[in-house]
Each structure stands twice: as structure tokens, then as C-alpha cells.
């Protein structure tokens, strides 16, 4: 019988209730003081999207979908889920893996693009969990999948969905804005691949969706609250620029996010939408990938390929 391979799925995490927000922000900010004003603002944002993050349940659904495609040989893979900034914590989940006797595992983050400030930090959480529990698991990491054909096709389908929301007579005028979570500008000096990978995803999706060069563009969104410069332009400001250029019909496609979370449900659906309406624009956002079958099949193939490259299956 072949040794069971663990699969550690990871996502950012989100508060389960409004009462969790101070603790959630404290974990994200890692010791930096969180002002009462910021807590009130973030609490308001979450209240406007229903009072909690849907990310955990959406991620659980996605994990079930991926495992349904992976477990063609019953029992070969076993799924685990850990969150970076909220329960179930990655370090705690690693402890469960050790208790279960897992010795080999594939890790995958629900984020297509690699950065030292994102995917690398998830991997450090794994290492911290192993150190805390005094155990050893040999991990093979899925580092990125920004150009995976299945991801590109799934996102191109979303472009088509967004454009089809407009009357047929207006579809040739629709401009698609791709975006991802902003990171500090300093990552560029460090040679971090994040910006390059994000832009490459956008270009590949635009090509797959047959978008002419003048009908799509790139920006960032959801910049952090620190005094250092962040990658831009930010979506809200960029929409104003597009309006000034005479563009009135826009599809927003956040290719850096694969699941609904506050950066999508508030930052785009509420904040960016308000900017669009104030500038006489129509802004449409097609559904996030969430449990899109093509996306889940892509993740299953990535996991299988990683395990096979490690010689485990």
C-alpha cells in the first residue's frame, strides 16, 4: 500500500464575526498598533458585506471539490486546511498532520502569484508549525500557478461573463480592468516576481478572451495601511482616470483573488462601485472563481504533478 500524501491547502483567513475583527487585525499587523478608527472602519466594511468573511466556507467547498478529483485512488491523499491569519491556523493544522502520521505533503495556497510577502509567508507558517510541534514532514510546495492554462481559461470565461452583462450594442466598448492586491513598492527592488506574474496573468487572460490591446488594462487594489508607497494605481483612482478618458463601461476582474473576500465584496462591489457611479460609469464584476470546476481541476492537476515530481505517487 502506498504511503498517504497529505495536502495542505492554505488561504488568508477572515473574521468569523464582527467581534473577531480587533484580534484579526492584530494578527495581520504583527505588533503594529491598530487605531480605534481603523478598527471602526474595518468593522463597518465587514458589516456591509454581512458581518463576517465567507472565505473559510468557500475555501472548504473548494477543497472538497479538488479532493473529489484527486482521490481517484481512495485514500492516497488526505486534505488539511490552514489559514494564515485566523482559525484554523496553519501551525495548528500542521500539528494535526503530525498526529495523523503524515510524513509527506503537498502545500498549495489559494493565491496564484508568488511573493516573498505572500506565499513565502505561508510556507514559513508551515515551518513554524513543525518547529512548535517538534515534528518533521517533507513538504513539496506549489509555488505559483499564475500561468496555468486552466486558470487562464477559467478567468477568460469570467471576462466573457462580465462583457455579456452589457447590451450587445455596447460590448465592443467595454474595458476590462484586471487587478490584484497591492504590495509595498519595495518588493520591486528585491526582485520579487509578484508584479511580473500578476501582469503576465492579465496579458494571458486578455489574449485568451480575444481582448484588443486598447480594451484592457492593469491596476492594483486594496493597498495596506502603512506610510510606505504601495504598488498602484489603485482601482478607485484608476476608475476616475478611465472616466476622464471617456470610458463608461467597465468589467472589473481581480485576477489576484480566487475567492470572495472583503477585498472583492467591499473594495470592488461597494467602494469601487460607488466611484464608478459617481463618474457616470457602469461597473460589472463577474463571479469569483470560488468552486469553478475548471479552476478546481487545475488545482488537482497541480497537486498531482507536484506529488509525482517528488516521487510520491
Tab-separated table of C-alpha atoms in Angstrom:
chain	number	residue	atom	x	y	z
A	1	UNK	CA	0.000	0.000	0.000
A	2	UNK	CA	1.349	3.411	-0.989
A	3	UNK	CA	2.084	5.934	1.737
A	4	UNK	CA	-0.653	8.531	2.177
A	5	UNK	CA	0.236	12.015	0.954
A	6	UNK	CA	-1.129	14.978	2.852
A	7	UNK	CA	-2.393	18.027	1.003
A	8	UNK	CA	-2.231	21.236	2.995
A	9	UNK	CA	-4.496	23.862	1.470
A	10	UNK	CA	-3.985	27.395	2.756
A	11	UNK	CA	-5.802	30.706	2.482
A	12	UNK	CA	-5.577	34.123	4.090
A	13	UNK	CA	-8.307	33.768	6.681
A	14	UNK	CA	-11.021	36.128	7.808
A	15	UNK	CA	-13.019	37.019	10.921
A	16	UNK	CA	-15.972	34.818	11.846
A	17	UNK	CA	-17.826	37.761	13.398
A	18	UNK	CA	-17.528	41.493	13.966
A	19	UNK	CA	-16.235	40.787	17.473
A	20	UNK	CA	-13.240	38.979	15.968
A	21	UNK	CA	-12.014	41.990	13.994
A	22	UNK	CA	-9.674	43.542	16.623
A	23	UNK	CA	-7.892	40.207	17.092
A	24	UNK	CA	-7.833	39.555	13.359
A	25	UNK	CA	-6.257	42.943	12.645
A	26	UNK	CA	-3.767	42.470	15.475
A	27	UNK	CA	-2.571	39.250	13.872
A	28	UNK	CA	-2.271	40.826	10.418
A	29	UNK	CA	-0.438	43.860	11.736
A	30	UNK	CA	2.002	41.715	13.732
A	31	UNK	CA	2.561	44.030	16.680
A	32	UNK	CA	1.906	47.359	14.983
A	33	UNK	CA	-0.640	49.462	16.830
A	34	UNK	CA	-4.138	49.315	15.407
A	35	UNK	CA	-6.024	52.542	15.944
A	36	UNK	CA	-9.608	52.605	17.141
A	37	UNK	CA	-10.501	54.469	13.948
A	38	UNK	CA	-9.125	51.662	11.770
A	39	UNK	CA	-10.988	49.040	13.795
A	40	UNK	CA	-14.217	51.009	13.344
A	41	UNK	CA	-13.617	51.352	9.606
A	42	UNK	CA	-12.865	47.680	9.022
A	43	UNK	CA	-15.796	46.681	11.241
A	44	UNK	CA	-18.069	48.865	9.109
A	45	UNK	CA	-16.724	47.268	5.921
A	46	UNK	CA	-17.413	43.762	7.212
A	47	UNK	CA	-20.839	44.796	8.453
A	48	UNK	CA	-21.666	45.942	4.923
A	49	UNK	CA	-20.756	42.519	3.473
A	50	UNK	CA	-22.777	40.593	6.038
A	51	UNK	CA	-20.802	40.750	9.279
A	52	UNK	CA	-18.130	38.129	8.594
A	53	UNK	CA	-15.863	36.758	5.895
A	54	UNK	CA	-17.234	33.985	3.657
A	55	UNK	CA	-13.682	32.883	2.860
A	56	UNK	CA	-13.482	29.888	5.193
A	57	UNK	CA	-16.635	28.187	3.932
A	58	UNK	CA	-15.816	28.985	0.309
A	59	UNK	CA	-12.339	27.531	0.777
A	60	UNK	CA	-13.746	24.397	2.412
A	61	UNK	CA	-16.056	23.960	-0.566
A	62	UNK	CA	-13.123	24.360	-2.947
A	63	UNK	CA	-11.032	21.839	-1.008
A	64	UNK	CA	-13.833	19.286	-1.216
A	65	UNK	CA	-14.050	19.881	-4.945
A	66	UNK	CA	-10.329	19.470	-5.503
A	67	UNK	CA	-10.178	16.316	-3.392
A	68	UNK	CA	-13.072	14.854	-5.339
A	69	UNK	CA	-10.854	14.972	-8.407
A	70	UNK	CA	-7.687	13.873	-6.608
A	71	UNK	CA	-8.978	10.820	-4.817
A	72	UNK	CA	-9.270	8.568	-7.847
A	73	UNK	CA	-7.200	6.130	-5.799
A	74	UNK	CA	-9.075	6.016	-2.451
A	75	UNK	CA	-7.009	7.102	0.498
A	76	UNK	CA	-3.926	8.184	-1.450
A	77	UNK	CA	-4.354	11.841	-0.482
A	78	UNK	CA	-5.660	13.385	2.712
A	79	UNK	CA	-6.752	17.032	2.833
A	80	UNK	CA	-5.961	19.593	5.509
A	81	UNK	CA	-6.865	23.274	5.673
A	82	UNK	CA	-4.998	26.055	7.440
A	83	UNK	CA	-5.458	29.820	7.465
A	84	UNK	CA	-2.668	32.348	7.750
A	85	UNK	CA	-4.415	34.927	9.912
A	86	UNK	CA	-7.336	33.136	11.572
A	87	UNK	CA	-8.627	29.761	12.628
A	88	UNK	CA	-7.995	27.071	11.634
A	89	UNK	CA	-4.408	28.269	11.996
A	90	UNK	CA	-1.747	26.780	9.724
A	91	UNK	CA	0.507	25.930	12.669
A	92	UNK	CA	-2.337	24.103	14.410
A	93	UNK	CA	-3.226	22.194	11.268
A	94	UNK	CA	0.389	21.080	10.863
A	95	UNK	CA	0.084	19.601	14.357
A	96	UNK	CA	-2.938	17.589	13.254
A	97	UNK	CA	-0.988	16.317	10.254
A	98	UNK	CA	1.792	15.114	12.534
A	99	UNK	CA	-0.701	13.407	14.832
A	100	UNK	CA	-2.151	11.628	11.809
A	101	UNK	CA	1.277	10.327	10.906
A	102	UNK	CA	1.654	12.290	7.681
A	103	UNK	CA	5.283	12.216	6.540
A	104	UNK	CA	4.964	13.715	3.043
A	105	UNK	CA	2.701	16.523	1.919
A	106	UNK	CA	1.983	18.975	-0.868
A	107	UNK	CA	1.165	22.555	0.092
A	108	UNK	CA	-0.965	24.873	-2.011
A	109	UNK	CA	-2.071	28.438	-1.317
A	110	UNK	CA	-5.300	29.786	-2.771
A	111	UNK	CA	-3.282	32.579	-4.397
A	112	UNK	CA	-1.858	32.137	-7.902
A	113	UNK	CA	1.067	34.548	-7.662
A	114	UNK	CA	4.256	34.101	-5.677
A	115	UNK	CA	5.710	36.803	-3.452
A	116	UNK	CA	8.044	36.842	-0.526
A	117	UNK	CA	5.284	38.756	1.235
A	118	UNK	CA	2.541	36.257	0.451
A	119	UNK	CA	3.143	32.615	-0.493
A	120	UNK	CA	6.563	32.572	1.188
A	121	UNK	CA	4.948	33.627	4.463
A	122	UNK	CA	2.518	30.716	4.308
A	123	UNK	CA	5.474	28.396	3.925
A	124	UNK	CA	7.127	29.998	6.947
A	125	UNK	CA	3.965	29.260	8.923
A	126	UNK	CA	4.368	25.599	7.989
A	127	UNK	CA	7.957	25.652	9.226
A	128	UNK	CA	6.850	27.357	12.441
A	129	UNK	CA	4.196	24.699	12.986
A	130	UNK	CA	6.700	21.888	12.523
A	131	UNK	CA	9.117	23.566	14.931
A	132	UNK	CA	6.409	24.170	17.530
A	133	UNK	CA	5.223	20.569	17.444
A	134	UNK	CA	8.768	19.159	17.196
A	135	UNK	CA	7.906	17.132	14.133
A	136	UNK	CA	9.009	16.586	10.568
A	137	UNK	CA	7.004	16.392	7.362
A	138	UNK	CA	8.650	16.567	3.962
A	139	UNK	CA	6.758	19.237	2.030
A	140	UNK	CA	6.673	19.848	-1.710
A	141	UNK	CA	5.239	23.311	-2.339
A	142	UNK	CA	3.146	24.519	-5.252
A	143	UNK	CA	4.976	27.834	-5.533
A	144	UNK	CA	2.653	29.529	-8.032
A	145	UNK	CA	0.177	28.856	-10.829
A	146	UNK	CA	-0.266	32.307	-12.352
A	147	UNK	CA	0.045	30.950	-15.905
A	148	UNK	CA	-1.664	27.568	-15.512
A	149	UNK	CA	-3.780	27.042	-18.651
A	150	UNK	CA	-6.867	26.032	-16.663
A	151	UNK	CA	-6.659	29.150	-14.509
A	152	UNK	CA	-6.274	31.352	-17.586
A	153	UNK	CA	-9.248	29.718	-19.308
A	154	UNK	CA	-11.428	29.995	-16.192
A	155	UNK	CA	-10.592	33.700	-15.858
A	156	UNK	CA	-11.163	34.294	-19.576
A	157	UNK	CA	-14.605	32.770	-19.117
A	158	UNK	CA	-15.213	35.361	-16.398
A	159	UNK	CA	-14.214	38.145	-18.804
A	160	UNK	CA	-16.808	36.870	-21.248
A	161	UNK	CA	-19.440	36.672	-18.498
A	162	UNK	CA	-18.764	40.260	-17.496
A	163	UNK	CA	-18.929	41.632	-21.017
A	164	UNK	CA	-22.139	39.720	-21.745
A	165	UNK	CA	-23.880	41.657	-18.967
A	166	UNK	CA	-23.850	44.683	-21.239
A	167	UNK	CA	-26.259	45.175	-24.155
A	168	UNK	CA	-24.927	43.676	-27.376
A	169	UNK	CA	-24.637	47.136	-28.911
A	170	UNK	CA	-22.247	48.252	-26.135
A	171	UNK	CA	-19.999	45.209	-25.767
A	172	UNK	CA	-17.334	46.479	-28.144
A	173	UNK	CA	-16.868	49.485	-25.868
A	174	UNK	CA	-16.389	47.528	-22.623
A	175	UNK	CA	-12.986	47.975	-20.987
A	176	UNK	CA	-11.657	45.204	-18.738
A	177	UNK	CA	-9.593	46.195	-15.700
A	178	UNK	CA	-7.520	43.421	-14.178
A	179	UNK	CA	-6.262	43.831	-10.619
A	180	UNK	CA	-4.548	42.148	-7.675
A	181	UNK	CA	-3.837	43.023	-4.066
A	182	UNK	CA	-1.262	45.777	-3.840
A	183	UNK	CA	2.051	45.194	-2.071
A	184	UNK	CA	4.720	47.686	-0.996
A	185	UNK	CA	6.784	49.120	-3.859
A	186	UNK	CA	9.967	47.882	-2.189
A	187	UNK	CA	9.303	44.359	-3.467
A	188	UNK	CA	10.374	45.537	-6.932
A	189	UNK	CA	13.841	46.434	-5.680
A	190	UNK	CA	14.141	42.994	-4.112
A	191	UNK	CA	13.458	41.226	-7.405
A	192	UNK	CA	10.170	39.807	-6.165
A	193	UNK	CA	8.261	38.170	-9.075
A	194	UNK	CA	4.796	39.220	-7.897
A	195	UNK	CA	4.273	42.257	-10.151
A	196	UNK	CA	5.596	40.445	-13.222
A	197	UNK	CA	3.467	37.374	-12.582
A	198	UNK	CA	0.296	39.411	-11.996
A	199	UNK	CA	0.742	41.351	-15.214
A	200	UNK	CA	1.511	38.177	-17.124
A	201	UNK	CA	-1.727	36.601	-15.881
A	202	UNK	CA	-3.648	39.644	-17.082
A	203	UNK	CA	-1.986	39.529	-20.502
A	204	UNK	CA	-2.649	35.797	-20.896
A	205	UNK	CA	-6.302	36.160	-19.911
A	206	UNK	CA	-6.772	39.132	-22.242
A	207	UNK	CA	-5.287	37.114	-25.114
A	208	UNK	CA	-7.451	34.098	-24.315
A	209	UNK	CA	-10.558	36.291	-24.205
A	210	UNK	CA	-9.590	37.969	-27.507
A	211	UNK	CA	-9.438	41.441	-25.988
A	212	UNK	CA	-7.767	44.094	-28.170
A	213	UNK	CA	-4.883	45.932	-26.505
A	214	UNK	CA	-6.926	49.103	-26.064
A	215	UNK	CA	-9.757	47.313	-24.239
A	216	UNK	CA	-7.940	46.098	-21.164
A	217	UNK	CA	-5.521	47.451	-18.614
A	218	UNK	CA	-3.953	46.777	-15.236
A	219	UNK	CA	-4.121	48.328	-11.781
A	220	UNK	CA	-3.802	47.352	-8.133
A	221	UNK	CA	-6.301	47.455	-5.291
A	222	UNK	CA	-6.679	47.148	-1.524
A	223	UNK	CA	-3.366	48.749	-0.552
A	224	UNK	CA	-2.312	48.395	3.074
A	225	UNK	CA	-2.324	50.969	5.849
A	226	UNK	CA	1.323	51.884	6.216
A	227	UNK	CA	3.237	55.051	5.322
A	228	UNK	CA	5.466	53.414	2.707
A	229	UNK	CA	4.478	53.595	-1.001
A	230	UNK	CA	2.374	50.764	-2.398
A	231	UNK	CA	2.056	49.446	-5.938
A	232	UNK	CA	-0.513	51.325	-7.973
A	233	UNK	CA	-2.512	52.847	-9.408
A	234	UNK	CA	-5.291	51.929	-7.016
A	235	UNK	CA	-8.580	50.804	-8.535
A	236	UNK	CA	-10.676	53.671	-7.180
A	237	UNK	CA	-8.277	56.277	-8.600
A	238	UNK	CA	-7.847	54.390	-11.845
A	239	UNK	CA	-11.586	54.338	-12.499
A	240	UNK	CA	-11.602	58.129	-12.323
A	241	UNK	CA	-8.789	58.219	-14.890
A	242	UNK	CA	-10.740	55.896	-17.182
A	243	UNK	CA	-13.839	58.067	-16.848
A	244	UNK	CA	-11.811	61.136	-17.802
A	245	UNK	CA	-10.660	59.240	-20.899
A	246	UNK	CA	-14.299	58.725	-21.885
A	247	UNK	CA	-14.652	55.070	-20.858
A	248	UNK	CA	-18.090	54.362	-19.444
A	249	UNK	CA	-18.447	50.561	-19.436
A	250	UNK	CA	-16.011	48.569	-17.289
A	251	UNK	CA	-15.579	44.969	-16.192
A	252	UNK	CA	-13.506	44.529	-13.038
A	253	UNK	CA	-11.666	41.212	-12.831
A	254	UNK	CA	-9.464	40.754	-9.742
A	255	UNK	CA	-7.141	38.020	-11.022
A	256	UNK	CA	-5.171	38.058	-7.765
A	257	UNK	CA	-8.149	36.696	-5.830
A	258	UNK	CA	-9.704	33.298	-6.460
A	259	UNK	CA	-12.403	33.514	-3.770
A	260	UNK	CA	-14.850	36.084	-2.461
A	261	UNK	CA	-13.429	38.024	0.458
A	262	UNK	CA	-13.637	41.571	1.777
A	263	UNK	CA	-11.219	42.830	-0.906
A	264	UNK	CA	-13.738	41.728	-3.513
A	265	UNK	CA	-17.081	42.130	-1.771
A	266	UNK	CA	-16.305	45.516	-0.244
A	267	UNK	CA	-13.334	47.027	-2.083
A	268	UNK	CA	-14.818	46.335	-5.523
A	269	UNK	CA	-18.538	45.716	-5.092
A	270	UNK	CA	-19.104	48.653	-2.745
A	271	UNK	CA	-16.186	51.093	-2.751
A	272	UNK	CA	-15.157	50.897	-6.421
A	273	UNK	CA	-18.795	50.629	-7.463
A	274	UNK	CA	-19.546	53.924	-5.689
A	275	UNK	CA	-16.671	55.611	-7.531
A	276	UNK	CA	-17.934	54.260	-10.850
A	277	UNK	CA	-21.458	55.506	-10.246
A	278	UNK	CA	-20.196	58.917	-9.189
A	279	UNK	CA	-18.363	59.132	-12.514
A	280	UNK	CA	-21.274	58.020	-14.675
A	281	UNK	CA	-19.766	54.587	-15.334
A	282	UNK	CA	-21.252	51.123	-15.338
A	283	UNK	CA	-19.014	48.702	-13.450
A	284	UNK	CA	-19.612	44.959	-13.584
A	285	UNK	CA	-17.722	42.273	-11.693
A	286	UNK	CA	-18.284	38.668	-12.804
A	287	UNK	CA	-18.357	35.968	-10.110
A	288	UNK	CA	-15.137	34.967	-8.385
A	289	UNK	CA	-13.752	31.543	-9.279
A	290	UNK	CA	-14.618	30.047	-5.865
A	291	UNK	CA	-15.539	26.439	-6.780
A	292	UNK	CA	-15.398	26.800	-10.550
A	293	UNK	CA	-14.926	23.213	-11.864
A	294	UNK	CA	-12.186	24.167	-14.326
A	295	UNK	CA	-10.276	26.004	-11.608
A	296	UNK	CA	-10.588	23.103	-9.170
A	297	UNK	CA	-9.453	20.631	-11.808
A	298	UNK	CA	-6.419	22.840	-12.418
A	299	UNK	CA	-5.525	22.763	-8.721
A	300	UNK	CA	-5.923	18.982	-8.644
A	301	UNK	CA	-3.544	18.667	-11.601
A	302	UNK	CA	-1.015	20.941	-9.885
A	303	UNK	CA	-1.111	18.873	-6.709
A	304	UNK	CA	-0.864	15.597	-8.595
A	305	UNK	CA	2.033	16.914	-10.671
A	306	UNK	CA	3.884	18.162	-7.600
A	307	UNK	CA	3.473	14.846	-5.790
A	308	UNK	CA	4.563	12.952	-8.882
A	309	UNK	CA	7.667	15.154	-9.323
A	310	UNK	CA	8.583	14.372	-5.709
A	311	UNK	CA	8.272	10.666	-6.452
A	312	UNK	CA	5.403	10.076	-4.037
A	313	UNK	CA	2.762	8.778	-6.428
